[in-house]
PDB file of C-alpha atoms in Angstrom:
ATOM      1  CA  GLY A  26     -76.289  24.413 110.290  1.00  0.00           C
ATOM      2  CA  ALA A  27     -75.243  27.789 108.975  1.00  0.00           C
ATOM      3  CA  GLY A  28     -77.862  30.080 107.536  1.00  0.00           C
ATOM      4  CA  VAL A  29     -77.694  32.319 104.494  1.00  0.00           C
ATOM      5  CA  SER A  30     -74.772  34.700 104.664  1.00  0.00           C
ATOM      6  CA  GLN A  31     -74.238  37.943 102.785  1.00  0.00           C
ATOM      7  CA  THR A  32     -71.217  40.150 102.361  1.00  0.00           C
ATOM      8  CA  PRO A  33     -70.544  42.938 102.833  1.00  0.00           C
ATOM      9  CA  SER A  34     -73.090  43.866 105.478  1.00  0.00           C
ATOM     10  CA  ASN A  35     -72.760  47.523 104.484  1.00  0.00           C
ATOM     11  CA  LYS A  36     -71.469  49.134 101.321  1.00  0.00           C
ATOM     12  CA  VAL A  37     -71.056  52.832 100.641  1.00  0.00           C
ATOM     13  CA  THR A  38     -70.177  53.847  97.120  1.00  0.00           C
ATOM     14  CA  GLU A  39     -70.258  56.872  94.888  1.00  0.00           C
ATOM     15  CA  LYS A  40     -72.670  57.457  92.066  1.00  0.00           C
ATOM     16  CA  GLY A  41     -71.412  55.843  88.871  1.00  0.00           C
ATOM     17  CA  LYS A  42     -69.306  53.176  90.558  1.00  0.00           C
ATOM     18  CA  TYR A  43     -69.615  49.410  90.179  1.00  0.00           C
ATOM     19  CA  VAL A  44     -70.529  47.178  93.139  1.00  0.00           C
ATOM     20  CA  GLU A  45     -70.728  43.459  93.803  1.00  0.00           C
ATOM     21  CA  LEU A  46     -72.824  41.907  96.539  1.00  0.00           C
ATOM     22  CA  ARG A  47     -72.260  38.305  97.552  1.00  0.00           C
ATOM     23  CA  CYS A  48     -74.642  35.662  98.851  1.00  0.00           C
ATOM     24  CA  ASP A  49     -73.774  32.255 100.262  1.00  0.00           C
ATOM     25  CA  PRO A  50     -76.934  30.129 100.556  1.00  0.00           C
ATOM     26  CA  ILE A  51     -77.728  27.352 102.999  1.00  0.00           C
ATOM     27  CA  SER A  52     -75.732  24.265 102.055  1.00  0.00           C
ATOM     28  CA  GLY A  53     -77.737  21.957  99.819  1.00  0.00           C
ATOM     29  CA  HIS A  54     -80.298  24.542  98.790  1.00  0.00           C
ATOM     30  CA  THR A  55     -80.716  24.547  95.033  1.00  0.00           C
ATOM     31  CA  ALA A  56     -82.810  27.696  94.674  1.00  0.00           C
ATOM     32  CA  LEU A  57     -81.498  31.191  95.364  1.00  0.00           C
ATOM     33  CA  TYR A  58     -83.357  34.487  95.269  1.00  0.00           C
ATOM     34  CA  TRP A  59     -82.395  38.161  95.361  1.00  0.00           C
ATOM     35  CA  TYR A  60     -84.718  40.853  96.674  1.00  0.00           C
ATOM     36  CA  ARG A  61     -84.422  44.591  97.214  1.00  0.00           C
ATOM     37  CA  GLN A  62     -85.999  46.296 100.196  1.00  0.00           C
ATOM     38  CA  SER A  63     -86.436  50.048 100.288  1.00  0.00           C
ATOM     39  CA  LEU A  64     -87.183  51.910 103.487  1.00  0.00           C
ATOM     40  CA  GLY A  65     -90.696  51.244 104.736  1.00  0.00           C
ATOM     41  CA  GLN A  66     -91.421  48.675 102.052  1.00  0.00           C
ATOM     42  CA  GLY A  67     -91.545  44.917 101.802  1.00  0.00           C
ATOM     43  CA  PRO A  68     -88.883  43.003  99.886  1.00  0.00           C
ATOM     44  CA  GLU A  69     -89.285  43.158  96.105  1.00  0.00           C
ATOM     45  CA  PHE A  70     -88.202  40.273  93.910  1.00  0.00           C
ATOM     46  CA  LEU A  71     -85.236  40.766  91.609  1.00  0.00           C
ATOM     47  CA  ILE A  72     -84.046  37.399  90.295  1.00  0.00           C
ATOM     48  CA  TYR A  73     -84.329  33.679  91.003  1.00  0.00           C
ATOM     49  CA  PHE A  74     -81.764  30.959  90.299  1.00  0.00           C
ATOM     50  CA  GLN A  75     -82.488  27.290  89.895  1.00  0.00           C
ATOM     51  CA  GLY A  76     -79.069  25.726  90.136  1.00  0.00           C
ATOM     52  CA  THR A  77     -76.668  27.721  87.995  1.00  0.00           C
ATOM     53  CA  GLY A  78     -79.204  29.296  85.676  1.00  0.00           C
ATOM     54  CA  ALA A  79     -81.383  32.337  86.169  1.00  0.00           C
ATOM     55  CA  ALA A  80     -84.903  30.908  85.964  1.00  0.00           C
ATOM     56  CA  ASP A  81     -86.615  34.277  86.340  1.00  0.00           C
ATOM     57  CA  ASP A  82     -84.948  37.681  86.115  1.00  0.00           C
ATOM     58  CA  SER A  83     -88.142  39.641  85.552  1.00  0.00           C
ATOM     59  CA  GLY A  84     -87.607  41.739  88.662  1.00  0.00           C
ATOM     60  CA  LEU A  85     -84.288  43.265  87.637  1.00  0.00           C
ATOM     61  CA  PRO A  86     -85.056  46.983  87.179  1.00  0.00           C
ATOM     62  CA  ASN A  87     -82.766  47.582  84.200  1.00  0.00           C
ATOM     63  CA  ASP A  88     -79.657  46.303  82.453  1.00  0.00           C
ATOM     64  CA  ARG A  89     -77.337  47.842  85.032  1.00  0.00           C
ATOM     65  CA  PHE A  90     -78.259  44.939  87.299  1.00  0.00           C
ATOM     66  CA  PHE A  91     -76.877  41.479  86.698  1.00  0.00           C
ATOM     67  CA  ALA A  92     -76.454  38.360  88.828  1.00  0.00           C
ATOM     68  CA  VAL A  93     -74.529  35.119  88.457  1.00  0.00           C
ATOM     69  CA  ARG A  94     -74.319  31.787  90.220  1.00  0.00           C
ATOM     70  CA  PRO A  95     -71.604  29.948  88.281  1.00  0.00           C
ATOM     71  CA  GLU A  96     -71.300  26.834  90.410  1.00  0.00           C
ATOM     72  CA  GLY A  97     -74.830  26.599  91.720  1.00  0.00           C
ATOM     73  CA  SER A  98     -73.954  27.779  95.200  1.00  0.00           C
ATOM     74  CA  VAL A  99     -72.599  31.289  95.855  1.00  0.00           C
ATOM     75  CA  SER A 100     -74.237  34.092  93.924  1.00  0.00           C
ATOM     76  CA  THR A 101     -73.067  37.607  93.136  1.00  0.00           C
ATOM     77  CA  LEU A 102     -75.361  40.523  92.365  1.00  0.00           C
ATOM     78  CA  LYS A 103     -73.592  43.118  90.247  1.00  0.00           C
ATOM     79  CA  ILE A 104     -74.697  46.700  89.802  1.00  0.00           C
ATOM     80  CA  GLN A 105     -73.023  48.889  87.201  1.00  0.00           C
ATOM     81  CA  ARG A 106     -73.016  52.699  87.118  1.00  0.00           C
ATOM     82  CA  THR A 107     -74.772  52.918  90.462  1.00  0.00           C
ATOM     83  CA  GLU A 108     -77.375  55.618  90.998  1.00  0.00           C
ATOM     84  CA  ARG A 109     -78.643  57.161  94.229  1.00  0.00           C
ATOM     85  CA  GLY A 110     -81.951  55.385  93.671  1.00  0.00           C
ATOM     86  CA  ASP A 111     -80.167  52.036  93.997  1.00  0.00           C
ATOM     87  CA  SER A 112     -79.699  52.682  97.717  1.00  0.00           C
ATOM     88  CA  ALA A 113     -81.570  49.956  99.576  1.00  0.00           C
ATOM     89  CA  VAL A 114     -81.079  46.732 101.482  1.00  0.00           C
ATOM     90  CA  TYR A 115     -80.368  43.823  99.160  1.00  0.00           C
ATOM     91  CA  LEU A 116     -81.618  40.545 100.565  1.00  0.00           C
ATOM     92  CA  CYS A 117     -80.704  37.063  99.491  1.00  0.00           C
ATOM     93  CA  ALA A 118     -82.757  33.950 100.251  1.00  0.00           C
ATOM     94  CA  SER A 119     -82.487  30.268  99.491  1.00  0.00           C
ATOM     95  CA  SER A 120     -84.861  27.334  99.464  1.00  0.00           C
ATOM     96  CA  LEU A 121     -84.260  23.591  99.376  1.00  0.00           C
ATOM     97  CA  ASN A 122     -85.767  22.879  95.991  1.00  0.00           C
ATOM     98  CA  SER A 123     -86.974  24.954  93.111  1.00  0.00           C
ATOM     99  CA  GLY A 124     -90.545  25.516  94.154  1.00  0.00           C
ATOM    100  CA  ARG A 125     -90.283  29.262  93.695  1.00  0.00           C
ATOM    101  CA  GLY A 126     -93.189  30.794  95.617  1.00  0.00           C
ATOM    102  CA  LEU A 127     -94.335  27.473  97.043  1.00  0.00           C
ATOM    103  CA  GLU A 128     -91.295  26.799  99.167  1.00  0.00           C
ATOM    104  CA  THR A 129     -90.145  28.381 102.369  1.00  0.00           C
ATOM    105  CA  GLN A 130     -87.364  30.827 101.651  1.00  0.00           C
ATOM    106  CA  TYR A 131     -84.731  31.494 104.285  1.00  0.00           C
ATOM    107  CA  PHE A 132     -83.227  34.945 104.252  1.00  0.00           C
ATOM    108  CA  GLY A 133     -79.791  36.314 104.935  1.00  0.00           C
ATOM    109  CA  PRO A 134     -79.090  39.469 106.953  1.00  0.00           C
ATOM    110  CA  GLY A 135     -78.890  41.641 103.852  1.00  0.00           C
ATOM    111  CA  THR A 136     -76.405  44.118 102.426  1.00  0.00           C
ATOM    112  CA  ARG A 137     -77.219  47.757 103.057  1.00  0.00           C
ATOM    113  CA  LEU A 138     -76.111  49.709  99.983  1.00  0.00           C
ATOM    114  CA  LEU A 139     -75.760  53.479 100.101  1.00  0.00           C
ATOM    115  CA  VAL A 140     -74.963  55.354  96.916  1.00  0.00           C
ATOM    116  CA  LEU A 141     -73.737  58.888  97.538  1.00  0.00           C
TER     117      LEU A 141
ATOM    118  CA  ALA B  95    -101.463  39.681  89.452  1.00  0.00           C
ATOM    119  CA  GLN B  96    -100.567  38.674  92.965  1.00  0.00           C
ATOM    120  CA  LYS B  97    -101.054  41.276  95.660  1.00  0.00           C
ATOM    121  CA  VAL B  98    -100.744  41.398  99.444  1.00  0.00           C
ATOM    122  CA  THR B  99    -102.235  44.188 101.520  1.00  0.00           C
ATOM    123  CA  GLN B 100    -101.286  44.886 105.103  1.00  0.00           C
ATOM    124  CA  ALA B 101    -103.470  47.842 105.927  1.00  0.00           C
ATOM    125  CA  GLN B 102    -101.987  48.457 109.372  1.00  0.00           C
ATOM    126  CA  THR B 103     -98.779  50.407 108.971  1.00  0.00           C
ATOM    127  CA  GLU B 104     -97.975  50.668 112.673  1.00  0.00           C
ATOM    128  CA  ILE B 105     -99.474  49.195 115.813  1.00  0.00           C
ATOM    129  CA  SER B 106     -98.518  49.993 119.371  1.00  0.00           C
ATOM    130  CA  VAL B 107     -99.637  47.858 122.317  1.00  0.00           C
ATOM    131  CA  VAL B 108     -98.795  47.550 125.975  1.00  0.00           C
ATOM    132  CA  GLU B 109     -97.052  44.386 127.063  1.00  0.00           C
ATOM    133  CA  LYS B 110     -99.373  41.433 127.750  1.00  0.00           C
ATOM    134  CA  GLU B 111    -102.051  42.728 125.411  1.00  0.00           C
ATOM    135  CA  ASP B 112    -103.181  40.561 122.495  1.00  0.00           C
ATOM    136  CA  VAL B 113    -102.671  41.985 119.012  1.00  0.00           C
ATOM    137  CA  THR B 114    -103.851  40.902 115.556  1.00  0.00           C
ATOM    138  CA  LEU B 115    -102.018  41.779 112.360  1.00  0.00           C
ATOM    139  CA  ASP B 116    -104.169  41.748 109.246  1.00  0.00           C
ATOM    140  CA  CYS B 117    -103.247  40.368 105.834  1.00  0.00           C
ATOM    141  CA  VAL B 118    -105.460  40.347 102.742  1.00  0.00           C
ATOM    142  CA  TYR B 119    -104.288  38.804  99.496  1.00  0.00           C
ATOM    143  CA  GLU B 120    -105.301  38.607  95.832  1.00  0.00           C
ATOM    144  CA  THR B 121    -104.458  35.807  93.450  1.00  0.00           C
ATOM    145  CA  ARG B 122    -105.929  33.904  90.526  1.00  0.00           C
ATOM    146  CA  ASP B 123    -103.949  30.774  91.313  1.00  0.00           C
ATOM    147  CA  THR B 124    -105.792  27.868  92.890  1.00  0.00           C
ATOM    148  CA  THR B 125    -102.627  26.527  94.491  1.00  0.00           C
ATOM    149  CA  TYR B 126    -100.671  29.024  96.502  1.00  0.00           C
ATOM    150  CA  TYR B 127     -98.901  29.475  99.798  1.00  0.00           C
ATOM    151  CA  LEU B 128     -99.091  32.188 102.409  1.00  0.00           C
ATOM    152  CA  PHE B 129     -96.236  33.131 104.690  1.00  0.00           C
ATOM    153  CA  TRP B 130     -95.501  35.342 107.647  1.00  0.00           C
ATOM    154  CA  TYR B 131     -92.018  36.675 108.351  1.00  0.00           C
ATOM    155  CA  LYS B 132     -90.699  38.740 111.254  1.00  0.00           C
ATOM    156  CA  GLN B 133     -88.056  41.413 110.719  1.00  0.00           C
ATOM    157  CA  PRO B 134     -86.552  42.545 114.037  1.00  0.00           C
ATOM    158  CA  PRO B 135     -84.389  45.673 114.263  1.00  0.00           C
ATOM    159  CA  SER B 136     -81.360  43.590 113.271  1.00  0.00           C
ATOM    160  CA  GLY B 137     -82.886  43.399 109.789  1.00  0.00           C
ATOM    161  CA  GLU B 138     -82.911  39.679 109.067  1.00  0.00           C
ATOM    162  CA  LEU B 139     -86.230  38.220 107.935  1.00  0.00           C
ATOM    163  CA  VAL B 140     -87.217  35.325 110.174  1.00  0.00           C
ATOM    164  CA  PHE B 141     -89.630  32.733 108.856  1.00  0.00           C
ATOM    165  CA  LEU B 142     -92.695  32.159 111.063  1.00  0.00           C
ATOM    166  CA  ILE B 143     -95.236  30.092 109.134  1.00  0.00           C
ATOM    167  CA  ARG B 144     -96.167  28.681 105.729  1.00  0.00           C
ATOM    168  CA  ARG B 145     -99.726  27.689 104.907  1.00  0.00           C
ATOM    169  CA  ASN B 146    -101.039  26.152 101.674  1.00  0.00           C
ATOM    170  CA  SER B 147    -104.269  27.188 100.004  1.00  0.00           C
ATOM    171  CA  PHE B 148    -105.956  23.852 100.633  1.00  0.00           C
ATOM    172  CA  ASP B 149    -105.506  23.885 104.374  1.00  0.00           C
ATOM    173  CA  GLU B 150    -107.788  26.330 106.130  1.00  0.00           C
ATOM    174  CA  GLN B 151    -107.222  24.978 109.601  1.00  0.00           C
ATOM    175  CA  ASN B 152    -106.093  27.595 112.035  1.00  0.00           C
ATOM    176  CA  GLU B 153    -102.672  27.073 113.535  1.00  0.00           C
ATOM    177  CA  ILE B 154    -101.301  27.807 116.966  1.00  0.00           C
ATOM    178  CA  SER B 155     -97.671  27.857 117.959  1.00  0.00           C
ATOM    179  CA  GLY B 156     -97.091  29.019 121.498  1.00  0.00           C
ATOM    180  CA  ARG B 157     -98.290  32.612 121.741  1.00  0.00           C
ATOM    181  CA  TYR B 158     -98.717  32.860 117.975  1.00  0.00           C
ATOM    182  CA  SER B 159    -101.828  31.866 116.058  1.00  0.00           C
ATOM    183  CA  TRP B 160    -102.937  32.243 112.462  1.00  0.00           C
ATOM    184  CA  ASN B 161    -106.430  32.478 111.026  1.00  0.00           C
ATOM    185  CA  PHE B 162    -106.717  31.596 107.322  1.00  0.00           C
ATOM    186  CA  GLN B 163    -110.058  32.350 105.655  1.00  0.00           C
ATOM    187  CA  LYS B 164    -110.285  31.794 101.893  1.00  0.00           C
ATOM    188  CA  SER B 165    -113.780  33.300 101.790  1.00  0.00           C
ATOM    189  CA  THR B 166    -112.352  36.689 102.708  1.00  0.00           C
ATOM    190  CA  SER B 167    -108.834  36.092 101.272  1.00  0.00           C
ATOM    191  CA  SER B 168    -107.302  36.820 104.624  1.00  0.00           C
ATOM    192  CA  PHE B 169    -104.488  35.304 106.647  1.00  0.00           C
ATOM    193  CA  ASN B 170    -104.375  37.128 109.958  1.00  0.00           C
ATOM    194  CA  PHE B 171    -101.749  36.711 112.654  1.00  0.00           C
ATOM    195  CA  THR B 172    -102.446  37.044 116.371  1.00  0.00           C
ATOM    196  CA  ILE B 173     -99.898  37.377 119.147  1.00  0.00           C
ATOM    197  CA  THR B 174    -101.286  36.560 122.561  1.00  0.00           C
ATOM    198  CA  ALA B 175     -99.861  38.201 125.675  1.00  0.00           C
ATOM    199  CA  SER B 176     -97.411  40.291 123.671  1.00  0.00           C
ATOM    200  CA  GLN B 177     -93.875  40.837 124.909  1.00  0.00           C
ATOM    201  CA  VAL B 178     -91.304  43.530 124.227  1.00  0.00           C
ATOM    202  CA  VAL B 179     -89.281  41.007 122.188  1.00  0.00           C
ATOM    203  CA  ASP B 180     -92.202  40.816 119.752  1.00  0.00           C
ATOM    204  CA  SER B 181     -91.442  44.356 118.603  1.00  0.00           C
ATOM    205  CA  ALA B 182     -90.558  44.094 114.913  1.00  0.00           C
ATOM    206  CA  VAL B 183     -91.910  44.577 111.430  1.00  0.00           C
ATOM    207  CA  TYR B 184     -94.082  41.681 110.335  1.00  0.00           C
ATOM    208  CA  PHE B 185     -94.532  40.792 106.671  1.00  0.00           C
ATOM    209  CA  CYS B 186     -97.201  38.687 105.053  1.00  0.00           C
ATOM    210  CA  ALA B 187     -96.261  37.123 101.708  1.00  0.00           C
ATOM    211  CA  LEU B 188     -97.949  35.165  98.927  1.00  0.00           C
ATOM    212  CA  GLY B 189     -96.320  32.692  96.591  1.00  0.00           C
ATOM    213  CA  SER B 190     -97.149  30.160  93.907  1.00  0.00           C
ATOM    214  CA  GLY B 191     -95.284  27.906  91.533  1.00  0.00           C
ATOM    215  CA  ASN B 192     -95.705  30.382  88.706  1.00  0.00           C
ATOM    216  CA  THR B 193     -94.739  33.603  90.372  1.00  0.00           C
ATOM    217  CA  PRO B 194     -92.131  34.907  92.774  1.00  0.00           C
ATOM    218  CA  LEU B 195     -92.918  35.601  96.401  1.00  0.00           C
ATOM    219  CA  VAL B 196     -94.894  38.832  96.798  1.00  0.00           C
ATOM    220  CA  PHE B 197     -94.696  40.684 100.092  1.00  0.00           C
ATOM    221  CA  GLY B 198     -96.974  43.187 101.747  1.00  0.00           C
ATOM    222  CA  LYS B 199     -95.562  46.492 102.973  1.00  0.00           C
ATOM    223  CA  GLY B 200     -95.359  45.202 106.517  1.00  0.00           C
ATOM    224  CA  THR B 201     -96.807  46.166 109.880  1.00  0.00           C
ATOM    225  CA  ARG B 202     -94.514  47.699 112.479  1.00  0.00           C
ATOM    226  CA  LEU B 203     -95.429  46.385 115.915  1.00  0.00           C
ATOM    227  CA  SER B 204     -94.217  48.173 119.013  1.00  0.00           C
ATOM    228  CA  VAL B 205     -94.768  46.487 122.354  1.00  0.00           C
ATOM    229  CA  ILE B 206     -94.309  48.855 125.250  1.00  0.00           C
ATOM    230  CA  ALA B 207     -93.274  47.606 128.684  1.00  0.00           C
TER     231      ALA B 207
END
């Protein structure tokens, strides 16, 4: 079946603007995760959804970052007042159940965000 | 806190050579899982293996093999007879039921024809 999809694949914005990044998980997967990957680094956890609710948002760097998953499927990561330091690849992953770090997570291709 | 260390930043080998990628982890959890992912130039993380903390048997899948040793907190990955298509960044990761997945910084493998 289809894997995790993310749109857009690339996003260029100006400092101070608002952006939305979308993730469509594997059908039937109840858990959804957002990560941020900076150049030369491994992915860093941002937020984890179990169904519609955010079960762990401890990785969000500040209150400019917010994510929703209103119907328990598609998720949107929202960044307000973007800063140049927000430039990174934003990865989305999903897993079948809600085992957090115990389950295999399947990743999407990522959205490359560049803030000018 | 959970931590994963991949000390090798970059490795370069000639095709058909064997190569081992090192992974050392730290955790206080007794139940945890270890993972390896491959990130080719296209950017998408591809799942390779998942191993639980109670299973120390080594695993082989084709040219890939994994050596899990709890005594040294290591989960090393060996590619036998490397090929150009193996060129990628490889990430080791650690997860548990209480914490999110934690990744190492990755090892960039270049296989030269």
